[in-house]
C-alpha positions as semicolon CSV with decimal commas, in nm:
position;residue;x (nm);y (nm);z (nm)
1;M;0,762;4,689;8,450
2;L;0,939;4,904;8,730
3;Q;1,189;4,599;8,748
4;R;1,387;4,686;8,412
5;I;1,744;4,776;8,377
6;Q;1,661;5,142;8,260
7;T;1,457;5,175;8,570
8;I;1,783;5,161;8,767
9;F;1,985;5,416;8,502
10;L;1,711;5,626;8,524
11;A;1,721;5,652;8,923
12;M;2,089;5,677;8,894
13;V;2,029;6,007;8,660
14;V;1,836;6,147;8,987
15;I;2,102;6,018;9,207
16;G;2,344;6,183;8,997
17;M;2,177;6,501;9,005
18;G;2,134;6,458;9,380
19;I;2,508;6,463;9,407
20;F;2,558;6,787;9,167
21;L;2,336;6,996;9,355
22;A;2,474;6,864;9,714
23;F;2,841;6,895;9,629
24;P;3,090;7,140;9,509
25;I;3,155;7,115;9,149
26;W;3,496;7,301;9,082
27;S;3,736;7,455;9,314
28;K;4,075;7,649;9,294
29;V;4,313;7,781;9,562
30;A;4,626;8,027;9,446
31;L;4,979;7,897;9,458
32;A;5,025;8,165;9,730
33;G;4,696;8,106;9,929
34;G;4,540;8,474;9,926
35;Q;4,283;8,363;9,705
36;S;3,992;8,067;9,636
37;A;3,691;8,002;9,414
38;E;3,432;7,708;9,455
39;L;3,174;7,655;9,192
40;T;2,881;7,503;9,323
41;A;2,524;7,449;9,175
42;L;2,386;7,759;9,382
43;K;2,649;7,981;9,359
44;L;3,027;8,119;9,232
45;H;3,248;8,181;9,558
46;H;3,557;8,399;9,500
47;Q;3,728;8,498;9,795
48;I;4,000;8,735;9,830
49;N;4,209;8,724;10,144
50;E;3,972;8,633;10,417
51;V;3,794;8,978;10,448
52;Q;3,656;9,039;10,052
53;S;3,444;8,820;9,940
54;N;3,262;8,821;9,595
55;V;2,934;8,557;9,553
56;Q;2,739;8,523;9,195
57;P;2,456;8,336;9,216
58;L;2,387;8,062;8,994
59;Y;1,976;7,964;9,028
60;Y;2,004;7,827;8,662
61;L;2,208;7,568;8,756
62;V;1,968;7,427;9,028
63;G;1,662;7,478;8,790
64;L;1,833;7,296;8,531
65;A;1,928;7,048;8,781
66;I;1,581;6,977;8,936
67;L;1,462;6,971;8,601
68;V;1,664;6,711;8,462
69;A;1,611;6,530;8,821
70;G;1,234;6,550;8,767
71;I;1,178;6,439;8,400
72;A;1,405;6,094;8,503
73;A;1,188;6,056;8,795
74;Y;0,882;6,102;8,568
75;S;1,008;5,921;8,294
76;I;1,038;5,592;8,581
77;L;0,693;5,614;8,595
78;Q;0,637;5,588;8,215
79;F;0,753;5,219;8,159
80;K;0,399;5,136;7,993
81;N;0,490;5,388;7,747
82;R;0,860;5,345;7,581
83;V;0,815;5,596;7,300
84;L;0,763;5,856;7,524
85;Q;0,997;5,735;7,763
86;S;1,264;5,726;7,546
87;A;1,188;6,102;7,464
88;L;1,186;6,242;7,778
89;C;1,520;6,053;7,761
90;A;1,607;6,223;7,489
91;V;1,545;6,561;7,620
92;N;1,700;6,512;7,949
93;S;2,036;6,473;7,729
94;I;1,985;6,781;7,568
95;L;1,972;6,922;7,925
96;L;2,258;6,738;8,057
97;T;2,413;6,886;7,767
98;V;2,287;7,277;7,816
99;L;2,410;7,211;8,194
100;M;2,764;7,044;8,097
101;G;2,811;7,327;7,883
102;L;2,741;7,560;8,152
103;V;2,980;7,418;8,399
104;I;3,253;7,378;8,141
105;Y;3,184;7,758;8,055
106;F;3,227;7,913;8,397
107;T;3,530;7,643;8,491
108;F;3,715;7,763;8,210
109;Y;3,632;8,124;8,064
110;K;3,471;8,306;8,410
111;T;3,669;8,144;8,720
112;A;3,975;8,021;8,577
113;K;4,077;8,355;8,461
114;L;3,998;8,537;8,796
115;F;4,368;8,458;8,926
116;D;4,630;8,219;8,879
117;A;4,616;8,174;8,495
118;E;4,841;7,905;8,443
119;L;4,707;7,706;8,773
120;P;4,358;7,497;8,608
121;G;4,199;7,415;8,942
122;K;4,037;7,085;9,021
123;Y;3,706;6,875;8,952
124;D;3,534;6,796;9,300
125;I;3,230;6,528;9,333
126;G;2,946;6,759;9,194
127;F;3,114;6,738;8,869
128;Y;3,122;6,335;8,843
129;G;2,776;6,362;8,997
130;L;2,694;6,522;8,640
131;V;2,921;6,285;8,445
132;G;2,760;5,995;8,571
133;A;2,399;6,140;8,523
134;M;2,486;6,222;8,200
135;L;2,636;5,846;8,113
136;A;2,317;5,644;8,305
137;N;2,095;5,823;8,102
138;V;2,284;5,742;7,770
139;F;2,267;5,388;7,875
140;A;1,922;5,430;8,005
141;N;1,783;5,545;7,664
142;R;1,976;5,264;7,475
143;F;1,797;5,026;7,687
144;I;1,423;5,196;7,660
145;R;1,482;5,136;7,267
146;K;1,610;4,799;7,318
147;D;1,316;4,687;7,472
148;E;1,082;4,850;7,218
149;R;1,261;4,646;6,932
150;A;1,191;4,321;7,132
151;V;0,857;4,430;7,146
152;Q;0,803;4,543;6,813
153;Q;0,972;4,227;6,683
154;S;0,740;3,975;6,906
155;K;0,458;4,193;6,777
156;R;0,612;4,094;6,428
157;F;0,607;3,740;6,505
158;R;0,238;3,680;6,604
């Protein structure tokens, strides 16, 4: 049924991916103020003095985020087939882990070493949308499995 708690958590996954796509993920400004870097789902933007700018597109982050949101939305509609719904949540967990790994890779290994290596930068709201989506996916999968166990228990009592 659509009014189950896992539907809310799966909708939160879709919302979290929307936040991930819409807002910056990570940013860093040099202590001297001449350089800045910003990571969004679309691009890695490194600006040197207001004149030079280096933009690296990151379309695979967008593709993964859209895929995760699509799988979560499709999983909402599979409320009658809890086994498939649980499998889709497991696939989403893998994709979200890959997405988190890519974000961590870009923040620690690509952008953090561009300038001021001792200055770490800060995570923005897009990163927290990703973390929220990961947590919501875990809780959705937990409640789907709980529902499936309850149905199996009720079948045994018949």
